[in-house]
JSON list of C-alpha atoms in Angstrom, two decimals:
[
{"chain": "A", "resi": 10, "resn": "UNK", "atom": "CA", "xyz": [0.00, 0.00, 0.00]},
{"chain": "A", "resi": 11, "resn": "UNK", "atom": "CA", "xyz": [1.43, 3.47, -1.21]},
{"chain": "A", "resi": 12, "resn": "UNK", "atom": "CA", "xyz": [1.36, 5.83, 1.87]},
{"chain": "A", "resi": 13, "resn": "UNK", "atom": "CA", "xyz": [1.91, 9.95, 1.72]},
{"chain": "A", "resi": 14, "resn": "UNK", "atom": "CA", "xyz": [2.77, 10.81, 5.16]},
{"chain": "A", "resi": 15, "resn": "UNK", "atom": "CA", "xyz": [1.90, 14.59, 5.12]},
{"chain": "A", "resi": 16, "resn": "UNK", "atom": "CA", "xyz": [3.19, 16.74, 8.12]},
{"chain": "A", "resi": 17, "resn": "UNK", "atom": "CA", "xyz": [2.88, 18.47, 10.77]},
{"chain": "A", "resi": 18, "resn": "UNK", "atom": "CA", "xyz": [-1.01, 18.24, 11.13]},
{"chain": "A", "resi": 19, "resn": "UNK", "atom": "CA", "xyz": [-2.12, 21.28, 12.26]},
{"chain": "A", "resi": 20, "resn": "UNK", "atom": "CA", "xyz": [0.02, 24.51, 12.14]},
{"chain": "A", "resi": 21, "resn": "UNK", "atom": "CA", "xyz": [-0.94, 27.66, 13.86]},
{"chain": "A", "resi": 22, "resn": "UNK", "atom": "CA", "xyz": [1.11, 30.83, 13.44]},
{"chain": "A", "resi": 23, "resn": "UNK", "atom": "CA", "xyz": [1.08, 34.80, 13.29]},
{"chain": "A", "resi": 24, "resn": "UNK", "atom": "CA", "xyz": [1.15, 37.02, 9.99]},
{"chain": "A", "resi": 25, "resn": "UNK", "atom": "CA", "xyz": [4.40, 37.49, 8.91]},
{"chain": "A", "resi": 26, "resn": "UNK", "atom": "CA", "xyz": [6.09, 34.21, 10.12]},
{"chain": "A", "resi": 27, "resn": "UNK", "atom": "CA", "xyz": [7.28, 31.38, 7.37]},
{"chain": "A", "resi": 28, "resn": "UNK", "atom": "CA", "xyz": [6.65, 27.86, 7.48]},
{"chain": "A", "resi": 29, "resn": "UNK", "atom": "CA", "xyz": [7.31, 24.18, 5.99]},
{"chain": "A", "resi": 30, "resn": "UNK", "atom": "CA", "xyz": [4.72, 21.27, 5.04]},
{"chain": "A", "resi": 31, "resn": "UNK", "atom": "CA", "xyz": [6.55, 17.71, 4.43]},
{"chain": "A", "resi": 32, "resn": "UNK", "atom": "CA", "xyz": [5.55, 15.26, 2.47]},
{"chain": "A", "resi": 33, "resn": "UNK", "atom": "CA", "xyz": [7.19, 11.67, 2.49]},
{"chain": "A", "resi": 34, "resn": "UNK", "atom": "CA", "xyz": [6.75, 8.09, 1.21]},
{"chain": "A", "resi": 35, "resn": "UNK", "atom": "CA", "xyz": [8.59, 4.76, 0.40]},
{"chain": "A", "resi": 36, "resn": "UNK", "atom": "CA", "xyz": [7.57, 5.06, -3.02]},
{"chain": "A", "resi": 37, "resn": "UNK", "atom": "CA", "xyz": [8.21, 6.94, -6.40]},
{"chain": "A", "resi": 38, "resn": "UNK", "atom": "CA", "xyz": [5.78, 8.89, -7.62]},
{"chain": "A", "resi": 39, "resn": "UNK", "atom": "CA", "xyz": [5.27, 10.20, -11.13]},
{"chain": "A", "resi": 40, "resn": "UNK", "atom": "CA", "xyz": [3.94, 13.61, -10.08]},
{"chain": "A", "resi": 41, "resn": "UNK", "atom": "CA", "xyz": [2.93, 15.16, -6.97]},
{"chain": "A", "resi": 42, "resn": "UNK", "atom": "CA", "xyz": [0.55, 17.92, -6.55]},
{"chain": "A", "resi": 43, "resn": "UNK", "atom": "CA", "xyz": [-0.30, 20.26, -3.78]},
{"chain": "A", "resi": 44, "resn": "UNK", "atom": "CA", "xyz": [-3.92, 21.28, -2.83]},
{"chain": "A", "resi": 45, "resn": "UNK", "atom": "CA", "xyz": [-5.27, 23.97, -1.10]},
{"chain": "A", "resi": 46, "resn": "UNK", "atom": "CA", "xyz": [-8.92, 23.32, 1.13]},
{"chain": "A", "resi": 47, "resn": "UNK", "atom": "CA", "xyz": [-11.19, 26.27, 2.33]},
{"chain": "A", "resi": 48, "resn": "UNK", "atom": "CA", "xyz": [-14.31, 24.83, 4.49]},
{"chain": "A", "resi": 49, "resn": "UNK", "atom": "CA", "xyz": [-17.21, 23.71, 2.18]},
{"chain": "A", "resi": 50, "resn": "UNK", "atom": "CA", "xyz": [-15.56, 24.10, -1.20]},
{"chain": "A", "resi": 51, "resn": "UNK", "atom": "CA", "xyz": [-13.35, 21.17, -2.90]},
{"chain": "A", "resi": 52, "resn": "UNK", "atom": "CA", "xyz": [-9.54, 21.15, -2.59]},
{"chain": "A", "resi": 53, "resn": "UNK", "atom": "CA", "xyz": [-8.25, 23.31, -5.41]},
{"chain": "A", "resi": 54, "resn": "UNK", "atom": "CA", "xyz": [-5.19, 22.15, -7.31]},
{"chain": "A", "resi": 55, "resn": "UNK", "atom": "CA", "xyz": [-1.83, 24.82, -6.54]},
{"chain": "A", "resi": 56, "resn": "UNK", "atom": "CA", "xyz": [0.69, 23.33, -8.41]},
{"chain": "A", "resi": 57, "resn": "UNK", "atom": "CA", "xyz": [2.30, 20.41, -10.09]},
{"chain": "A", "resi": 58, "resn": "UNK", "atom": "CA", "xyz": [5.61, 18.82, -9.71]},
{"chain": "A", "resi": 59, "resn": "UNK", "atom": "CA", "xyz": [6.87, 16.14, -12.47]},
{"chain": "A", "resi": 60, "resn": "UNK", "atom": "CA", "xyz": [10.74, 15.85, -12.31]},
{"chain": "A", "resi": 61, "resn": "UNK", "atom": "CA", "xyz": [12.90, 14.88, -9.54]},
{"chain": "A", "resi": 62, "resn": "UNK", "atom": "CA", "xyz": [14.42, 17.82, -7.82]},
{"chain": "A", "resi": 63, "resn": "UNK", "atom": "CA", "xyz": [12.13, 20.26, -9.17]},
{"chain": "A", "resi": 64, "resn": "UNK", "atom": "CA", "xyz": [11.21, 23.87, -7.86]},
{"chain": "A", "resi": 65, "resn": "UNK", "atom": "CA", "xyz": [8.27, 25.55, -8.66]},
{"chain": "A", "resi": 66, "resn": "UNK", "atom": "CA", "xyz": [6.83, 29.07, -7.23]},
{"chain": "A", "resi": 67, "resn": "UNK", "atom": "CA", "xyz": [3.79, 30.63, -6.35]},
{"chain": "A", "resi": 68, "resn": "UNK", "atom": "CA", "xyz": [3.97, 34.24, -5.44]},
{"chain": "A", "resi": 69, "resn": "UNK", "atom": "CA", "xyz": [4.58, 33.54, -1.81]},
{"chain": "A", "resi": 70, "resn": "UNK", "atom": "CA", "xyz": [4.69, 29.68, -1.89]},
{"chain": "A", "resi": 71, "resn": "UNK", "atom": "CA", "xyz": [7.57, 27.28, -3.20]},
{"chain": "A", "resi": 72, "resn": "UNK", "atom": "CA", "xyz": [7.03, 24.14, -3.92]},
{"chain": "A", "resi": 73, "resn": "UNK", "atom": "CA", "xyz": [9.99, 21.05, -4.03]},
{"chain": "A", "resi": 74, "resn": "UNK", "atom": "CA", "xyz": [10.00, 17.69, -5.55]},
{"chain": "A", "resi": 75, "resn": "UNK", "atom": "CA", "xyz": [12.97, 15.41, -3.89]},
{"chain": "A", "resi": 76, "resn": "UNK", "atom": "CA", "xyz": [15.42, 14.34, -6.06]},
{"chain": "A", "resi": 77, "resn": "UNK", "atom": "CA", "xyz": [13.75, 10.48, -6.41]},
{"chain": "A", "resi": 78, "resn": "UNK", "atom": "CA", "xyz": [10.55, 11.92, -6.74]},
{"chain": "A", "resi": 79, "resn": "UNK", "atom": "CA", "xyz": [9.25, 10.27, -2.74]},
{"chain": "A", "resi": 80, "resn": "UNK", "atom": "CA", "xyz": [9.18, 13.38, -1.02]},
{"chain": "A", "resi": 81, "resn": "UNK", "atom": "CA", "xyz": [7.82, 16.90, -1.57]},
{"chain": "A", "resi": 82, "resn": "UNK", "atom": "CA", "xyz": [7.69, 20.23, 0.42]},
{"chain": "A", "resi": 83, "resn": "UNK", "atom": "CA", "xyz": [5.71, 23.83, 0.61]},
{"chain": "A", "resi": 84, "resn": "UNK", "atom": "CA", "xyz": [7.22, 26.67, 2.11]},
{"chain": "A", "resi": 85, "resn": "UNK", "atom": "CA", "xyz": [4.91, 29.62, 2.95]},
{"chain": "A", "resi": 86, "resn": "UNK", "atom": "CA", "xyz": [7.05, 33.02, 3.17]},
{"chain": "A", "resi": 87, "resn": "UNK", "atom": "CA", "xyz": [5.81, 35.91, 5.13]},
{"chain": "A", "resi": 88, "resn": "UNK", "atom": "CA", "xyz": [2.40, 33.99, 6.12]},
{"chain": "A", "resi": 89, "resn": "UNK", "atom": "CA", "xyz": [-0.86, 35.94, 5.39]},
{"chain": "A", "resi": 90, "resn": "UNK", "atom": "CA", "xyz": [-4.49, 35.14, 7.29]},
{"chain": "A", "resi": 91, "resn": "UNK", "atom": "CA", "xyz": [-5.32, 34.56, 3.60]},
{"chain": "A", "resi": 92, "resn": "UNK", "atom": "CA", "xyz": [-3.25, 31.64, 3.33]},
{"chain": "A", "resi": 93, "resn": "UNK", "atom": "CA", "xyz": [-5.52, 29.36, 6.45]},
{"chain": "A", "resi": 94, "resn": "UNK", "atom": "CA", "xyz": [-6.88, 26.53, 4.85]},
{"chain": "A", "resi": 95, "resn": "UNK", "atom": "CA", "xyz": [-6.15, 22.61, 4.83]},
{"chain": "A", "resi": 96, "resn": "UNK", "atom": "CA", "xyz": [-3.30, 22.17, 2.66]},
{"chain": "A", "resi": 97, "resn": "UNK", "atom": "CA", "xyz": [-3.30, 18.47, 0.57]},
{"chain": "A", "resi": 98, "resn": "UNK", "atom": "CA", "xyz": [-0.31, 16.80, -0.88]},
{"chain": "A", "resi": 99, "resn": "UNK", "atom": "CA", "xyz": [-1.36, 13.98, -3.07]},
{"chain": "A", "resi": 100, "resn": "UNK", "atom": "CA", "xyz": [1.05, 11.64, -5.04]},
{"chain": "A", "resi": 101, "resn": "UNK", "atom": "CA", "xyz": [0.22, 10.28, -8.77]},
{"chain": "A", "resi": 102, "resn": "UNK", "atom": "CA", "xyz": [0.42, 6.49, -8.57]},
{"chain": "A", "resi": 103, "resn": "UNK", "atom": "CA", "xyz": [2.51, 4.99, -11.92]},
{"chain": "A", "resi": 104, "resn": "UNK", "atom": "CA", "xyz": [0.16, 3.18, -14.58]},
{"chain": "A", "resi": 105, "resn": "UNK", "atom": "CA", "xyz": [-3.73, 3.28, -12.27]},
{"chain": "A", "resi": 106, "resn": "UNK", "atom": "CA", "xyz": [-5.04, 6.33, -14.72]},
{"chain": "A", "resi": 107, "resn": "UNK", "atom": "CA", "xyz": [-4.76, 9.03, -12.77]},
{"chain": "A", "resi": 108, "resn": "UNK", "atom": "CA", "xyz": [-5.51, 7.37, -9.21]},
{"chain": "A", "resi": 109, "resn": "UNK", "atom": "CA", "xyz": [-4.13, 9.80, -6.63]},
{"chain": "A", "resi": 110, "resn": "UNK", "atom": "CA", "xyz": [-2.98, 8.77, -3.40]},
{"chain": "A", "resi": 111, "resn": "UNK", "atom": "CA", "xyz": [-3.46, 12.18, -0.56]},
{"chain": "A", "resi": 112, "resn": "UNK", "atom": "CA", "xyz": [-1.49, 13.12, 2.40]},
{"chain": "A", "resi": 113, "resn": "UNK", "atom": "CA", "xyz": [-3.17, 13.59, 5.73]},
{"chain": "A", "resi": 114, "resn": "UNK", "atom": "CA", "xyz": [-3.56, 17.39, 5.04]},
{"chain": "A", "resi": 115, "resn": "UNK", "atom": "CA", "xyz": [-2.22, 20.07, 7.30]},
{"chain": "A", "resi": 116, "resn": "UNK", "atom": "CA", "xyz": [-4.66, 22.58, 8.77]},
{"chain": "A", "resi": 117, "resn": "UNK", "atom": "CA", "xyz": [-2.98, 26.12, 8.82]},
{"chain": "A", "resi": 118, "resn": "UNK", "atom": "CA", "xyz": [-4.28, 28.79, 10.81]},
{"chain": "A", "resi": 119, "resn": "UNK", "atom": "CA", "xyz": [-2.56, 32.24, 10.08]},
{"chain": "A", "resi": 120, "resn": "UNK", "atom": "CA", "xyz": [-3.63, 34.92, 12.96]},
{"chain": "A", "resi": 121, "resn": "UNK", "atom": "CA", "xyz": [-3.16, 38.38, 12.51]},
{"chain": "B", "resi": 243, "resn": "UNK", "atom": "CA", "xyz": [-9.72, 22.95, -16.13]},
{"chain": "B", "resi": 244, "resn": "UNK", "atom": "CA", "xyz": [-13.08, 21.67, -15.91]},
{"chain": "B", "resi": 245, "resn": "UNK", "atom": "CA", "xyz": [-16.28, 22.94, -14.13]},
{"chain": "B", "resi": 246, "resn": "UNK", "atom": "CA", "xyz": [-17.37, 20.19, -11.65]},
{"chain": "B", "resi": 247, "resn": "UNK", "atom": "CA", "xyz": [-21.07, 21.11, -10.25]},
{"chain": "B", "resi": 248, "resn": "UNK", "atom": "CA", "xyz": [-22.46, 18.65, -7.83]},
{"chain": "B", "resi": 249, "resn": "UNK", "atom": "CA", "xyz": [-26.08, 17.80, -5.82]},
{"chain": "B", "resi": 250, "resn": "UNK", "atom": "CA", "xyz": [-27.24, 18.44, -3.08]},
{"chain": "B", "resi": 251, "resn": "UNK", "atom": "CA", "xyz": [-24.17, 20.80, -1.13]},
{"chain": "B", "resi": 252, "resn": "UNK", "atom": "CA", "xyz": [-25.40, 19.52, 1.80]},
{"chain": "B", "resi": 253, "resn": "UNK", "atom": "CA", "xyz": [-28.40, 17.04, 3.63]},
{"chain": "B", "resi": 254, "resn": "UNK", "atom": "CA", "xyz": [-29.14, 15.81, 6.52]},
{"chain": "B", "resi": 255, "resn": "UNK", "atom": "CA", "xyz": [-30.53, 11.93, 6.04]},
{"chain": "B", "resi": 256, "resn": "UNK", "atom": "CA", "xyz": [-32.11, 9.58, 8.70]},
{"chain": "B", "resi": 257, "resn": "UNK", "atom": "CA", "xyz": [-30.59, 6.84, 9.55]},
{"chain": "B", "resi": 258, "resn": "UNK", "atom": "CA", "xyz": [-31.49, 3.71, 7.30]},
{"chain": "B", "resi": 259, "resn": "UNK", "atom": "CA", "xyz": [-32.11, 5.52, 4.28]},
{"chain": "B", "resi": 260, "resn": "UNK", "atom": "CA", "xyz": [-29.97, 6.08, 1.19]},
{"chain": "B", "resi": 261, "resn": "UNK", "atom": "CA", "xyz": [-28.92, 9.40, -1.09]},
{"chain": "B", "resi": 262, "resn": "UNK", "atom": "CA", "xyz": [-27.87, 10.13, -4.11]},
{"chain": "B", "resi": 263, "resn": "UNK", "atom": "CA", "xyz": [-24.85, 12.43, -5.36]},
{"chain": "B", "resi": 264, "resn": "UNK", "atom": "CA", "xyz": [-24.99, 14.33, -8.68]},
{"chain": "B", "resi": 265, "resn": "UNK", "atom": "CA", "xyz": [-21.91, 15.69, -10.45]},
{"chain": "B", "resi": 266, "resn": "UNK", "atom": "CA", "xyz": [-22.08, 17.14, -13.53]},
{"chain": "B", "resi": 267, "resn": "UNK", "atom": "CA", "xyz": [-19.15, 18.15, -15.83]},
{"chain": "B", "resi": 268, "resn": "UNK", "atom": "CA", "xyz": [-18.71, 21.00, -18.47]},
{"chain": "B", "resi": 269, "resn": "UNK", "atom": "CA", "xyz": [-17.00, 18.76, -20.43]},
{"chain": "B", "resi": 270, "resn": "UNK", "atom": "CA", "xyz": [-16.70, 15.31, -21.36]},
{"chain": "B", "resi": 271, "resn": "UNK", "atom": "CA", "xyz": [-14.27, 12.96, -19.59]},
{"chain": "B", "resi": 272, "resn": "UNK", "atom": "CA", "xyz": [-13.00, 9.52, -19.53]},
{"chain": "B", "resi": 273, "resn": "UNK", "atom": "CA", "xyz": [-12.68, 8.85, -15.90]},
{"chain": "B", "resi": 274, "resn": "UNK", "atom": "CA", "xyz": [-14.32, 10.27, -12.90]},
{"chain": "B", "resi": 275, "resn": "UNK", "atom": "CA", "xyz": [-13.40, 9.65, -9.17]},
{"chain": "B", "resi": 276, "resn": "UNK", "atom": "CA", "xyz": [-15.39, 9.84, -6.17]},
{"chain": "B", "resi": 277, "resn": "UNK", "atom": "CA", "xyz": [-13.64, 10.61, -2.73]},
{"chain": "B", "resi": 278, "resn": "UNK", "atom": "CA", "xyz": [-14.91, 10.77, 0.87]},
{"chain": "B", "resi": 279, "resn": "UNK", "atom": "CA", "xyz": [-13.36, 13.15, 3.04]},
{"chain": "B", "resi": 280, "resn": "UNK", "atom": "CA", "xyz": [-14.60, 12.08, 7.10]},
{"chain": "B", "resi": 281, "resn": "UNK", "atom": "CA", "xyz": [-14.21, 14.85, 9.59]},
{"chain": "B", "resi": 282, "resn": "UNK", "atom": "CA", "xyz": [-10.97, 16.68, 10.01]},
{"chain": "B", "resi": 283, "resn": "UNK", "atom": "CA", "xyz": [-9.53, 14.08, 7.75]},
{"chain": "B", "resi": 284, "resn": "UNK", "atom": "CA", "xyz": [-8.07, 13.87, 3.90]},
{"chain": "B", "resi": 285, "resn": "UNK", "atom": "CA", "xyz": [-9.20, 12.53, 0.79]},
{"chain": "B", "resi": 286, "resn": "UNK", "atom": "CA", "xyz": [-10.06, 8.76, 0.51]},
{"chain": "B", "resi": 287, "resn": "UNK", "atom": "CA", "xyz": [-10.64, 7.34, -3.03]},
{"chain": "B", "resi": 288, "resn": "UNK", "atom": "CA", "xyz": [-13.90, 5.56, -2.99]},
{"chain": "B", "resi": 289, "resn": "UNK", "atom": "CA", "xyz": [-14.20, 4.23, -7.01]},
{"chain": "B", "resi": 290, "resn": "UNK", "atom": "CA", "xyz": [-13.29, 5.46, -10.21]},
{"chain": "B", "resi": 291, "resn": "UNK", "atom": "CA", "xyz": [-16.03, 5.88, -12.65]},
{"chain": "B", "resi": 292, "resn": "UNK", "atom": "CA", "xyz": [-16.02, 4.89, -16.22]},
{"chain": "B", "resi": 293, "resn": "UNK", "atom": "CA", "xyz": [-18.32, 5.45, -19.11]},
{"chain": "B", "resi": 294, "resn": "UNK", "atom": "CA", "xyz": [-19.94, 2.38, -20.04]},
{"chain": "B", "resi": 295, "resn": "UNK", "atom": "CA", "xyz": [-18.42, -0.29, -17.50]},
{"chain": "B", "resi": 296, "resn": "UNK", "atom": "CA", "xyz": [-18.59, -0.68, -14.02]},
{"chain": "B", "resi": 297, "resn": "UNK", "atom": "CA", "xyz": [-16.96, 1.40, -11.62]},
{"chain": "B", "resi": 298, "resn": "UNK", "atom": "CA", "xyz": [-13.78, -0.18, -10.05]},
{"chain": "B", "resi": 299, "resn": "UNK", "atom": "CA", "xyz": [-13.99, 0.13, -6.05]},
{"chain": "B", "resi": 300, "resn": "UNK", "atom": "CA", "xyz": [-10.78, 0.42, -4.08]},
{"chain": "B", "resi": 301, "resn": "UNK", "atom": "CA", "xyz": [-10.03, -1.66, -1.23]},
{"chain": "B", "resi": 302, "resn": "UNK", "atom": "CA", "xyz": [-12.86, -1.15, 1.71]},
{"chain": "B", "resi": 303, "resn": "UNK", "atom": "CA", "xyz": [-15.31, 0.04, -0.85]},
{"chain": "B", "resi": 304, "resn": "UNK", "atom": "CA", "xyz": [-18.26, -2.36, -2.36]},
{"chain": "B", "resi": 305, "resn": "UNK", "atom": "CA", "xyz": [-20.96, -1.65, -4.60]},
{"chain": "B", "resi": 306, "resn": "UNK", "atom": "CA", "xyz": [-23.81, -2.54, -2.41]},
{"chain": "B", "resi": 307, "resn": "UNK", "atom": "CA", "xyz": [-22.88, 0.25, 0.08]},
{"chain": "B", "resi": 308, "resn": "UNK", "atom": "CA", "xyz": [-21.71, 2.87, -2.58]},
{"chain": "B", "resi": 309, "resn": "UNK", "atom": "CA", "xyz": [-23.53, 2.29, -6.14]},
{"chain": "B", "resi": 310, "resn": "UNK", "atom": "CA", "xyz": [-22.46, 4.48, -9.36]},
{"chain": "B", "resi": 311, "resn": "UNK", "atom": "CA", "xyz": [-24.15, 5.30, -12.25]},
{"chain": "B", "resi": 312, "resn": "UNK", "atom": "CA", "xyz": [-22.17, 6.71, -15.01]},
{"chain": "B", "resi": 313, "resn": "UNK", "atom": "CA", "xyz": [-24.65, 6.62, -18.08]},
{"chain": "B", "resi": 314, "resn": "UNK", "atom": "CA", "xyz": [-22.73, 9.70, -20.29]},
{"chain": "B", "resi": 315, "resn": "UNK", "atom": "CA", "xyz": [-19.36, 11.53, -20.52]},
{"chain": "B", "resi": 316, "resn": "UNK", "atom": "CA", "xyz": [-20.41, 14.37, -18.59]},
{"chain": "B", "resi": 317, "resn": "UNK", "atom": "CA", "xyz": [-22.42, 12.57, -15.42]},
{"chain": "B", "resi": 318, "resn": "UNK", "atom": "CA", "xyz": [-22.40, 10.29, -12.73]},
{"chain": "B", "resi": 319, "resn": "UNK", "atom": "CA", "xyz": [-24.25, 9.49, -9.15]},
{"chain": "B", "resi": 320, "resn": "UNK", "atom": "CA", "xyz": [-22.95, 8.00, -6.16]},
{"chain": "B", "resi": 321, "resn": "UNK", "atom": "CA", "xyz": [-25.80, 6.36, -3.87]},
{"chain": "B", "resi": 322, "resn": "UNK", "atom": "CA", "xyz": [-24.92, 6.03, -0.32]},
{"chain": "B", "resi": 323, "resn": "UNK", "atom": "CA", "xyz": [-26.87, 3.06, 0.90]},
{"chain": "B", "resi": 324, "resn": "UNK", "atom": "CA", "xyz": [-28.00, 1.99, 3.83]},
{"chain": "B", "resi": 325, "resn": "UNK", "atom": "CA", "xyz": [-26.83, 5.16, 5.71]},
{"chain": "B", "resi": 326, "resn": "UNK", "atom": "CA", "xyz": [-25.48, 5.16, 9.69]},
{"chain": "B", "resi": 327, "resn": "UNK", "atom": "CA", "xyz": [-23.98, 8.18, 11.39]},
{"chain": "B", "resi": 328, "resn": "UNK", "atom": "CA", "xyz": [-20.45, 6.63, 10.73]},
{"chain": "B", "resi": 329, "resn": "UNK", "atom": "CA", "xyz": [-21.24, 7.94, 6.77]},
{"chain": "B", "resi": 330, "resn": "UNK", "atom": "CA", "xyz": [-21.76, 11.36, 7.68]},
{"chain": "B", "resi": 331, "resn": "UNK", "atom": "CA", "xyz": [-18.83, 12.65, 5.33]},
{"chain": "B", "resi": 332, "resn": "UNK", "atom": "CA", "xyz": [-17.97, 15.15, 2.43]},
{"chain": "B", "resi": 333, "resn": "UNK", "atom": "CA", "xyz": [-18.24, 13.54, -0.83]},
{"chain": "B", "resi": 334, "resn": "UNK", "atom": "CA", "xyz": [-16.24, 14.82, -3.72]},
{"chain": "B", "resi": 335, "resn": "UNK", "atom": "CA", "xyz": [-16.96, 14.37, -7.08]},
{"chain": "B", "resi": 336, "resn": "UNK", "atom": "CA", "xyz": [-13.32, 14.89, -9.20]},
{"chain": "B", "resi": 337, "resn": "UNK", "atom": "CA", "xyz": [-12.10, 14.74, -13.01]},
{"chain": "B", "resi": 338, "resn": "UNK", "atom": "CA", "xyz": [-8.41, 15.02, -14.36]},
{"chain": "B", "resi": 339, "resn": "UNK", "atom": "CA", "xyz": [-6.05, 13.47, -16.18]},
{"chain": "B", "resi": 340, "resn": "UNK", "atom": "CA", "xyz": [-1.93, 13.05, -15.94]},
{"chain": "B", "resi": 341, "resn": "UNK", "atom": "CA", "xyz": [-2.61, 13.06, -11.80]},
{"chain": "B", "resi": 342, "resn": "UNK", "atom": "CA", "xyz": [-4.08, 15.92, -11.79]},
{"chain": "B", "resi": 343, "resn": "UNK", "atom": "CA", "xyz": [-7.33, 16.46, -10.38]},
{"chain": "B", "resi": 344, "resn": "UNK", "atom": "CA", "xyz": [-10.15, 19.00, -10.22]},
{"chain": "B", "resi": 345, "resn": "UNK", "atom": "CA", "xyz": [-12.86, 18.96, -7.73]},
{"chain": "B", "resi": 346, "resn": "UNK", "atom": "CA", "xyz": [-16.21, 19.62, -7.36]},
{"chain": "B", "resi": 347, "resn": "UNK", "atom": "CA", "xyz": [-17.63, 21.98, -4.21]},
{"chain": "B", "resi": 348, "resn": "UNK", "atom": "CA", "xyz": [-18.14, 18.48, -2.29]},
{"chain": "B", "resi": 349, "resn": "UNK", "atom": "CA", "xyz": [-21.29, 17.05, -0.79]},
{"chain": "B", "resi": 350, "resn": "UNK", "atom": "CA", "xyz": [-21.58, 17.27, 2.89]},
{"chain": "B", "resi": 351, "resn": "UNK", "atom": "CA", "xyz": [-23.51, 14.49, 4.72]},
{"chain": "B", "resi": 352, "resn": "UNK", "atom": "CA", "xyz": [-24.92, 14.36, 8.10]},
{"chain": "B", "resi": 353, "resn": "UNK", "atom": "CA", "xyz": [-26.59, 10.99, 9.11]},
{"chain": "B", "resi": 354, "resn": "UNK", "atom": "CA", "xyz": [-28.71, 11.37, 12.31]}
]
């Protein structure tokens, strides 16, 4: 069974402050993508990461894929109240059509 | 992208009883998913939805609790059978390709 162990769980912080979501598994992944969760809406896709080592931004966010493509992180600069919300990693499984498998999530709470 | 619309937002069901999902796409697609998402928890993947074949259920998932209909490219129910407080969930209707996923606004359960 392909596990995505997402952490820490629940993060709660002031404005202003920067923080780090980990992702981690035992196995490869062919992408990994990074959801965002406000309550009573869907999770809404942030970004996707393809090839090992890779490095993508998003304004304030930056997003890593490890080198053999296992492990992925989101670092938050200069955290805004805008930026609460359950945050989802979610790993592509190789050859199942599309099946992703998610993280845990990590509830952040940003307080002004 | 893809414009995921799904029925009812929310309900409140006895105990007992069943309901059925709607999610309707602005496009067609090959594959659809349907997740559960139990309190404060992530994303579980209940079955993948195909256009003309059965759905495939993943591991803890059988058709007599959770039926699917998908009769079109752009459409498909999940029925929630049977219902006891321990289904009282989101339910997330989602579409993608390559790993990538798009959701729809989720359907929130409440069994009493």
């Amino acid at each position: 069974t392909q596990l995505l162990e997402q952490s820490p769980q629940f993060l709660s912080i002031q404005e202003g402050e920067n923080l780090t979501v980990y992702c981690n598994s035992s196995s490869v992944f062919s992408s990994l993508q990074w959801y965002r969760q406000e309550p009573g809406e869907g999770p809404v896709l942030l970004v996707t990461v393809v090839t090992g080592g890779e490095v993508k931004k998003l304004k304030r966010l930056t997003f890593q894929f490890g080198d053999a493509r296992k492990d992925s992180s989101l670092h938050i600069t200069a955290a805004q109240p805008g930026d609460t919300g359950l945050y989802l990693c979610a790993g592509a499984v190789y050859n199942q059509g599309g099946k992703l498998i998610f993280g845990q999530g990590t509830e952040l709470s940003v307080k002004p | 992208s893809a414009v995921i619309s799904q029925k009812p937002s929310r309900d409140i069901c006895q105990r007992g009883t069943s309901l059925t999902i709607q999610c309707q796409v602005d496009s067609q697609v090959t594959m659809m998913f349907w997740y559960r998402q139990q309190p404060g928890q992530s994303l579980t993947l209940i079955a993948t939805a195909n256009q003309g074949s059965e759905a495939t259920y993943e591991s803890g998932f059988v058709i007599d609790k959770f039926p699917i209909s998908r009769p079109n490219l752009t459409f498909s129910t999940l029925t929630v059978s049977n219902l006891s407080p321990e289904d009282s969930s989101i339910y997330l209707c989602s579409v993608g390709g390559a790993g990538e996923l798009f959701f729809g606004e989720g359907s929130r359960l409440t069994v009493l």
